[in-house]
Each structure stands twice: as C-alpha cells, then as structure tokens.
Tab-separated table of C-alpha atoms in Angstrom:
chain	number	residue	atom	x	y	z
A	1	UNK	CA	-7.169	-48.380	16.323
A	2	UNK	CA	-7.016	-46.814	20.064
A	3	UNK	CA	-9.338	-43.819	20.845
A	4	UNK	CA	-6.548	-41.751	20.773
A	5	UNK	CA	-4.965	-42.892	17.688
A	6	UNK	CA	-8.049	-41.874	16.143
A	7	UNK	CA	-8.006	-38.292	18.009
A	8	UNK	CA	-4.801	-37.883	16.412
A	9	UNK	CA	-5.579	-38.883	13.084
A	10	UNK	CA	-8.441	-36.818	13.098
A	11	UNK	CA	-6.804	-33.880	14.079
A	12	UNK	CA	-3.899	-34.431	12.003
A	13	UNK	CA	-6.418	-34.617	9.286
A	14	UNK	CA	-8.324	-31.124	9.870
A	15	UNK	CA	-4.649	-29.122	10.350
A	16	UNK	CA	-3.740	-30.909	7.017
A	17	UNK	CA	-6.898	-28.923	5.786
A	18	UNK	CA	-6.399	-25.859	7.801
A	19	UNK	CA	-2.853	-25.661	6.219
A	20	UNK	CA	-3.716	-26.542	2.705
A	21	UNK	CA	-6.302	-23.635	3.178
A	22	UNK	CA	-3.748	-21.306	3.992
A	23	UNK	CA	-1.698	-22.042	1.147
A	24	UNK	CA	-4.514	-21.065	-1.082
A	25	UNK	CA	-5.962	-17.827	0.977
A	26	UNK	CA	-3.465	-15.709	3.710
A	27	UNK	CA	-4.146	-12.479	4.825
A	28	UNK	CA	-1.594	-9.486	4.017
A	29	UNK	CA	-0.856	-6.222	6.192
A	30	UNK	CA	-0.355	-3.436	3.801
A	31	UNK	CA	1.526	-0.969	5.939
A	32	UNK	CA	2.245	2.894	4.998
A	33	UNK	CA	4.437	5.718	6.923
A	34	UNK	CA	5.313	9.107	6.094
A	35	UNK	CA	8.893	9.361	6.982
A	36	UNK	CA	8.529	13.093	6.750
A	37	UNK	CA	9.488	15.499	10.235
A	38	UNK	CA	7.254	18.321	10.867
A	39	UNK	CA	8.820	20.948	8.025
A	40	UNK	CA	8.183	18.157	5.433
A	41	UNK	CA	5.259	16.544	3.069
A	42	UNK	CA	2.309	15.381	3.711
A	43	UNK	CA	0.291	12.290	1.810
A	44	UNK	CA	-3.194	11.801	0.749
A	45	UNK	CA	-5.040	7.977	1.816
A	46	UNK	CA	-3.416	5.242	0.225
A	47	UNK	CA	-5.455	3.563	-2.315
A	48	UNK	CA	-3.863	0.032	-2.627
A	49	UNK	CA	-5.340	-3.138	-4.984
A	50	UNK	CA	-4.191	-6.771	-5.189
A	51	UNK	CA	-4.826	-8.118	-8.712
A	52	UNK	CA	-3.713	-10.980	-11.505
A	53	UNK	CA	-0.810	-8.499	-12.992
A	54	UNK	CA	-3.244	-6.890	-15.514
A	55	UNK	CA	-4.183	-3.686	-13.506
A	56	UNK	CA	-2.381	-0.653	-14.357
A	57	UNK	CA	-2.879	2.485	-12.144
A	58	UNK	CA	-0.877	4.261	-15.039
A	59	UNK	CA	2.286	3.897	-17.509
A	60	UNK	CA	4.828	6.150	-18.105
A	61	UNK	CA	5.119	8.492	-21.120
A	62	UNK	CA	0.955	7.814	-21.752
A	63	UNK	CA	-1.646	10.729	-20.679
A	64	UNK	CA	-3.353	10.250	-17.184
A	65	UNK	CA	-6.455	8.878	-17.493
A	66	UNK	CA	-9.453	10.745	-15.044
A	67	UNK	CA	-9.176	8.518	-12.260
A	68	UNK	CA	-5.137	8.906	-12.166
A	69	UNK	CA	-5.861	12.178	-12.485
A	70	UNK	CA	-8.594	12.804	-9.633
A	71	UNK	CA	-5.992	11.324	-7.437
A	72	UNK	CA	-2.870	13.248	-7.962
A	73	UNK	CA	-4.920	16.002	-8.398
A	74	UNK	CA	-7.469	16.022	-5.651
A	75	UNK	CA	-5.973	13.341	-3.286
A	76	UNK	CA	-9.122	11.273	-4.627
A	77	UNK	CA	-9.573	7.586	-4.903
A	78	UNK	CA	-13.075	6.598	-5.553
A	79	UNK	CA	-11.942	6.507	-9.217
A	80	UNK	CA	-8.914	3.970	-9.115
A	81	UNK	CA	-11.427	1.933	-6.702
A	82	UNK	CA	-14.357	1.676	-9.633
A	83	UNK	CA	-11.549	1.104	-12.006
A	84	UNK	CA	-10.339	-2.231	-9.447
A	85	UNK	CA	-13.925	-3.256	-9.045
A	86	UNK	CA	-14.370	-2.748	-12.793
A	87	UNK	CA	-11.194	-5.469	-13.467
A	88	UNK	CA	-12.071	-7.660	-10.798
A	89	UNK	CA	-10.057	-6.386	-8.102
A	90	UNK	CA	-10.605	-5.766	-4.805
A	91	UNK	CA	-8.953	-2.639	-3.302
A	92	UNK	CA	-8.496	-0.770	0.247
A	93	UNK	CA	-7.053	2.591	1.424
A	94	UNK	CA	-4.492	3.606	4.372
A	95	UNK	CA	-6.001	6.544	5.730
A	96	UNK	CA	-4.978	7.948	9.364
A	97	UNK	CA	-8.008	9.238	11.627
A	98	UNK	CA	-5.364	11.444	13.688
A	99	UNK	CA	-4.687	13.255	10.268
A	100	UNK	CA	-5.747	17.153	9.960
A	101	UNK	CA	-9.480	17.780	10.356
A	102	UNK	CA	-11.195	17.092	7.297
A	103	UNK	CA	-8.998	15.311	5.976
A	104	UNK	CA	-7.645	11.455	7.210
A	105	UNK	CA	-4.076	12.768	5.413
A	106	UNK	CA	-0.826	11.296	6.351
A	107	UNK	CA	1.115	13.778	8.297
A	108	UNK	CA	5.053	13.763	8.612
A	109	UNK	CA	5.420	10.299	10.534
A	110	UNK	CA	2.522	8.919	10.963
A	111	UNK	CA	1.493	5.371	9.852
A	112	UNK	CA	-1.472	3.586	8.473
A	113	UNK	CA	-2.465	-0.269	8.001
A	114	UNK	CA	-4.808	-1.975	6.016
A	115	UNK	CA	-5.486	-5.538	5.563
A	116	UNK	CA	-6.731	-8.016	2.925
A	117	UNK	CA	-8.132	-10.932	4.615
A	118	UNK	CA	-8.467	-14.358	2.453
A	119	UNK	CA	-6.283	-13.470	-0.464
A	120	UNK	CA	-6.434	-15.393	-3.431
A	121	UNK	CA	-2.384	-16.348	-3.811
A	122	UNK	CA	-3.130	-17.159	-7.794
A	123	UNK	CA	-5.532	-14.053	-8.688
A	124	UNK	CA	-4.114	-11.695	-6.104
A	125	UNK	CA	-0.294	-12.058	-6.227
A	126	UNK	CA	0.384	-8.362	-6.968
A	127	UNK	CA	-0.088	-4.953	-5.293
A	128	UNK	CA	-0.267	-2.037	-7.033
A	129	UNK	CA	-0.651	1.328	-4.779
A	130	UNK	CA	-0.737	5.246	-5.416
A	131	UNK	CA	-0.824	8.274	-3.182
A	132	UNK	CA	-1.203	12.534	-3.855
A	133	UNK	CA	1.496	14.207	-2.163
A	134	UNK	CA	0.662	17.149	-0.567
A	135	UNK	CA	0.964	20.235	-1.241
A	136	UNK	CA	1.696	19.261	-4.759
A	137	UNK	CA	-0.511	20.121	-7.795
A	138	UNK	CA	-0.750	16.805	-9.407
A	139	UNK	CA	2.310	14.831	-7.622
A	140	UNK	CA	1.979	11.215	-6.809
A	141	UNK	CA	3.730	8.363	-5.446
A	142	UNK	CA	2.542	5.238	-7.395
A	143	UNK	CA	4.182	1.880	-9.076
A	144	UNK	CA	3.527	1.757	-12.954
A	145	UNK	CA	4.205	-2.402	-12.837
A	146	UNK	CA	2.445	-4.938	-10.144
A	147	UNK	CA	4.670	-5.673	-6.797
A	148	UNK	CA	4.756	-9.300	-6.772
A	149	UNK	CA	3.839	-10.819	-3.672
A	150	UNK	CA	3.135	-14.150	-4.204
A	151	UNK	CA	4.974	-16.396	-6.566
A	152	UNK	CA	3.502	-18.664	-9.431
A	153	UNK	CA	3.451	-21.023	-6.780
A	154	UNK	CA	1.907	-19.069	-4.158
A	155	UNK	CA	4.499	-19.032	-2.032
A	156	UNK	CA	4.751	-15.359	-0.517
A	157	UNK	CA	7.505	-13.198	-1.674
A	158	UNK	CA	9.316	-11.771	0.903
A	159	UNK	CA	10.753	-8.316	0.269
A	160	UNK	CA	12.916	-5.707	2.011
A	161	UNK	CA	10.837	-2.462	2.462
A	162	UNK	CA	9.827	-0.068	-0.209
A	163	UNK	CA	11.788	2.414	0.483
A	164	UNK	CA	10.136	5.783	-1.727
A	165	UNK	CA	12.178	9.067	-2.263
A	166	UNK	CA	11.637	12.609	-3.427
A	167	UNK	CA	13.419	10.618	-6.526
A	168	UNK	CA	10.336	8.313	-6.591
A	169	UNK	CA	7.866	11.249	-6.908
A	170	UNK	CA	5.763	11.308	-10.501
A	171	UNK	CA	4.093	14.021	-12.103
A	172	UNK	CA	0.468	13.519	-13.580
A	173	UNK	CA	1.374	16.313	-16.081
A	174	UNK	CA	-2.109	17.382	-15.663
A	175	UNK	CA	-1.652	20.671	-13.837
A	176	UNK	CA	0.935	23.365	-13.991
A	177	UNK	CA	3.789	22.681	-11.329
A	178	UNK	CA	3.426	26.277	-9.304
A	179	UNK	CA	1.369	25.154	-6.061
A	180	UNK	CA	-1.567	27.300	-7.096
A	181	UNK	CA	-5.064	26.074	-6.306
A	182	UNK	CA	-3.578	22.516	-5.217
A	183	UNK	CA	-5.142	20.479	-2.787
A	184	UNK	CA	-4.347	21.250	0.786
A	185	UNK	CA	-2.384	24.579	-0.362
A	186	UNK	CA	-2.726	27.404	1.764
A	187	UNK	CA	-1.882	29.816	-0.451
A	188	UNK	CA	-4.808	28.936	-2.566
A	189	UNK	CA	-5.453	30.434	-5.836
A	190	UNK	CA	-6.325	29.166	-9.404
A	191	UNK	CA	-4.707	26.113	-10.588
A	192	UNK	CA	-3.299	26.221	-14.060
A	193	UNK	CA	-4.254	23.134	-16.260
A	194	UNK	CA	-1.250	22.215	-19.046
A	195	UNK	CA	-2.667	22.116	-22.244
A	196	UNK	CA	-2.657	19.217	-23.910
A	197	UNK	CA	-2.250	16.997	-21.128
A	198	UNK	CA	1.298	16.033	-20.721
A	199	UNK	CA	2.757	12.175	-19.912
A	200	UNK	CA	3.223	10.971	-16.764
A	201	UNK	CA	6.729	10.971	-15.973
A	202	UNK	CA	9.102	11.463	-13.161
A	203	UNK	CA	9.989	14.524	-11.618
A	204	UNK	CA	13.234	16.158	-12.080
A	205	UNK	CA	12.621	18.481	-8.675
A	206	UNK	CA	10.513	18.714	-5.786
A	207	UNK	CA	11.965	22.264	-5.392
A	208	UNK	CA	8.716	24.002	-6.285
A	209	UNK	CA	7.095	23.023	-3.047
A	210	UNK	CA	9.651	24.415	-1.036
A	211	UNK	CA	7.795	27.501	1.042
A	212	UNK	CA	4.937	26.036	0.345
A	213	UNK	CA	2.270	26.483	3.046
A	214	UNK	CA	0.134	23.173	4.225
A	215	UNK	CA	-3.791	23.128	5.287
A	216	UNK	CA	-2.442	22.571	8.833
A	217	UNK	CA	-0.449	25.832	9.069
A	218	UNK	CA	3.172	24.196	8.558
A	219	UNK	CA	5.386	25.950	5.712
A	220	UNK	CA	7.574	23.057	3.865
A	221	UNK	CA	10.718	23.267	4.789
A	222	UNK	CA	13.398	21.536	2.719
A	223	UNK	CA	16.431	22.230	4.787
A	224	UNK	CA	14.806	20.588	7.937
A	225	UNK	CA	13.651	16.849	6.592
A	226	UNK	CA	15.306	14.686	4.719
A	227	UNK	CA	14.455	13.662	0.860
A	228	UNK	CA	13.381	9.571	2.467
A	229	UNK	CA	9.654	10.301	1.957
A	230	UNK	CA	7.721	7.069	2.684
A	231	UNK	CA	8.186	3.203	3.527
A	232	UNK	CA	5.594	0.389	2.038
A	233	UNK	CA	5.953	-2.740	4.116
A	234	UNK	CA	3.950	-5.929	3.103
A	235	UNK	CA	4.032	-8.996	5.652
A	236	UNK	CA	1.632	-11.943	5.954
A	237	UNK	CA	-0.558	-11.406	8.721
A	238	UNK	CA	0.434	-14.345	11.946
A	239	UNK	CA	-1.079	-17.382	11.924
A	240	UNK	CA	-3.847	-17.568	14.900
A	241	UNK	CA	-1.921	-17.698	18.560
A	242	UNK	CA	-3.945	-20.992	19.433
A	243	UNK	CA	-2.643	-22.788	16.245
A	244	UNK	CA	1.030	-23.312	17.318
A	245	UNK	CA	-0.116	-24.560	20.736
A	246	UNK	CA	-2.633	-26.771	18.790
A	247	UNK	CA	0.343	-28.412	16.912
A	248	UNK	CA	2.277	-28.821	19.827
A	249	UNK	CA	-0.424	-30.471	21.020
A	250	UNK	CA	-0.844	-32.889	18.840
A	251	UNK	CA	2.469	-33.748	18.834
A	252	UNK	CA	2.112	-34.748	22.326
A	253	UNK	CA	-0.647	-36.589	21.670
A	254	UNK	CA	1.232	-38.660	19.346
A	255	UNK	CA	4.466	-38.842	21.807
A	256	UNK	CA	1.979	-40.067	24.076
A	257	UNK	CA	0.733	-42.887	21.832
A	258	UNK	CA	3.889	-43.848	20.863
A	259	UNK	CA	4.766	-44.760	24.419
A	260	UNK	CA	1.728	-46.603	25.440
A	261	UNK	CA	1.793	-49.001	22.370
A	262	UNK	CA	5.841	-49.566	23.693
C-alpha cells in the first residue's frame, strides 16, 4: 500500500467517524421573531426544551401548574427550566438584549436565536417552547404536544415555519382577562385572580388588549398590525466551512491515486 493510499484510507476512515458522529449529535438553531409592527404585541424570552416526548409544558382543559403559571403570568421562566432539569432536559431561552430596558422582551419585529449544540437525535427529538405575551394578564404562546424534530431514526425533520396567530394565543385561566396589574401594563393596577383556577384553553379574542398601553410607551393598536404574531424556525446548524473542502480533498487525493497506479 502507497503512502498515499494510506493517507486516504486514513482520512476516509476519520470522516467516516466524523459523519457517524453527526448522525448521533447535530446542533439546532432555534430561531424566534415577533412579526408584530410598532402598534402591536410584544413577547416575553422564549423558554424552549428538547426532550424524549414526555415533557409537557401544559395540556389543555387541566389547571396551570405554578411554573406555567409564573410564565404567562409574569413573563417568568426559571420555573419551566427546573421543571426540564427536573425530567432530564436541557432547556435555553430567546431573549433580545435590544429589548426595552429592564427587560430583554421581544419587541414588534425583532428576532432572537438560540442554539443547542451536540443534540442527542434519540433523547432530544422534540421541542417544546412557551412565551407571555405582553401586555396580557396570563396569555401565552406555547405547544401542548412535542414538535418532532428528529425522526425514530434520527434523521432531522424538516418543517415549514411555525407560523403562530392571535388564533394560536392560550389563556392560563389564572388571572382575570382585563389588563389590570399585568406584566409590562402601563396602566397598572391590581390584577384580579379567577377563582378556582380555570383550564388552559384557547382564546376566543385578543380584543381586550386593544388600547392597552405597553412598558415602552406604545398603546396597542389593532387596526395598524396584522393578527400574524410570531414565526418559530428550526434548522440544523451548517456543517464546519473546512469540512466540504476537506471532502473535496480527499477526493482528489483518491483521483490522484487512481491515475498513478494507471
């Protein structure tokens, strides 16, 4: 065997590695924007998890448990993060720097990323996310069921967009849907709690927060944004820039072999 036949098997050996590696750990780009204009909503930090398919940030119809309910409420997330950990999990949130002061928020437009490097494709293949919108009571973007991302395979999933609408908006059913003493509410004032705790469930209306004034001294204006509130992309991070000119060069390498043994 040549010196260079060997250089080639050796490095067709340690991308055969590299790439059964990859199928076992990639990273994915969570990616959030408020699609929002100016006169529009605004939305707490992202919390976002990848997990087995047994994490559930909350179902429908049942009562909110605390942490649920210290996000929609508050715009908090330490509590869906312990609950993660707690399972298992690992989580991240999508917070924007530019957001209002005190507050990392996601204003009408903007657009935050977070990635999970080395993924697990057989314990990590779903993604379950939640969000407080603003200036809501106890309001929440969430998904009751896993987003698959990688098959049973794990083979990534590739998806169109989330595409989340004023239609996609769920109540806690924790507070009293009249904008007083919410988070990031202007107006301020005492919030009212409902008693017992209702289910989580869908909104019929965002109609109460029209009027509304915001922490940043915006009033929400209905009639100048549209009801498209937010888009959820998830891609698999690029593979490094040097590896597609690595395995272009060892395919010259092996041209080059070729030729000299002719």
């Amino acid at each position: 065997m040549t010196s260079l036949t060997r250089l080639t098997c050796g490095l067709a050996a340690g991308l055969a590695a590299l790439c059964a590696g990859a199928a076992m750990a990639a990273s994915i780009q969570i990616t959030i924007t408020n699609n929002q204009t100016e006169q529009g909503l605004y939305l707490t930090p992202l919390f976002a998890t990848l997990h087995d398919g047994t994490f559930d940030t909350f179902n429908p119809g049942d009562t909110a448990n605390q942490a649920l309910e210290d996000l929609a409420d508050e715009g908090i997330v330490g509590g869906l993060i312990d609950q993660a950990t707690a399972g298992g999990f690992r989580s991240g949130v999508l917070a924007n720097p530019a957001g209002f002061p005190g507050a990392p928020v996601l204003d009408p437009g903007e657009t935050a990323t977070f990635t999970f490097d080395s993924v697990d494709t057989g314990t990590e293949r779903f993604l379950s996310f939640a969000s407080m919108v603003i200036p809501s009571n106890d309001a929440f973007i969430g998904n009751p069921d896993g987003i698959e991302i990688f098959d049973a395979v794990g083979a990534f999933v590739a998806r169109d967009p989330i595409e989340l609408t004023f239609a996609n908006v769920w109540d806690a059913g924790t507070e009293e849907n009249d904008g007083l003493g919410a988070a990031f509410n202007a107006n301020g004032g005492t919030n009212t709690a409902t008693d017992p705790a209702q289910g989580v469930a869908l909104l019929d209306s965002l109609d109460f927060l029209d009027g509304q004034p915001t922490a940043d001294g915006t009033v929400v204006d209905f009639a100048q944004t549209s009801a498209s509130l937010a888009t959820i992309e998830i891609a698999v991070v690029p593979l490094p820039a040097a590896l597609p000119l690595l395995l272009a060069g060892l395919g010259g390498l092996t041209v080059l072999g070729r030729r000299r043994r002719a």
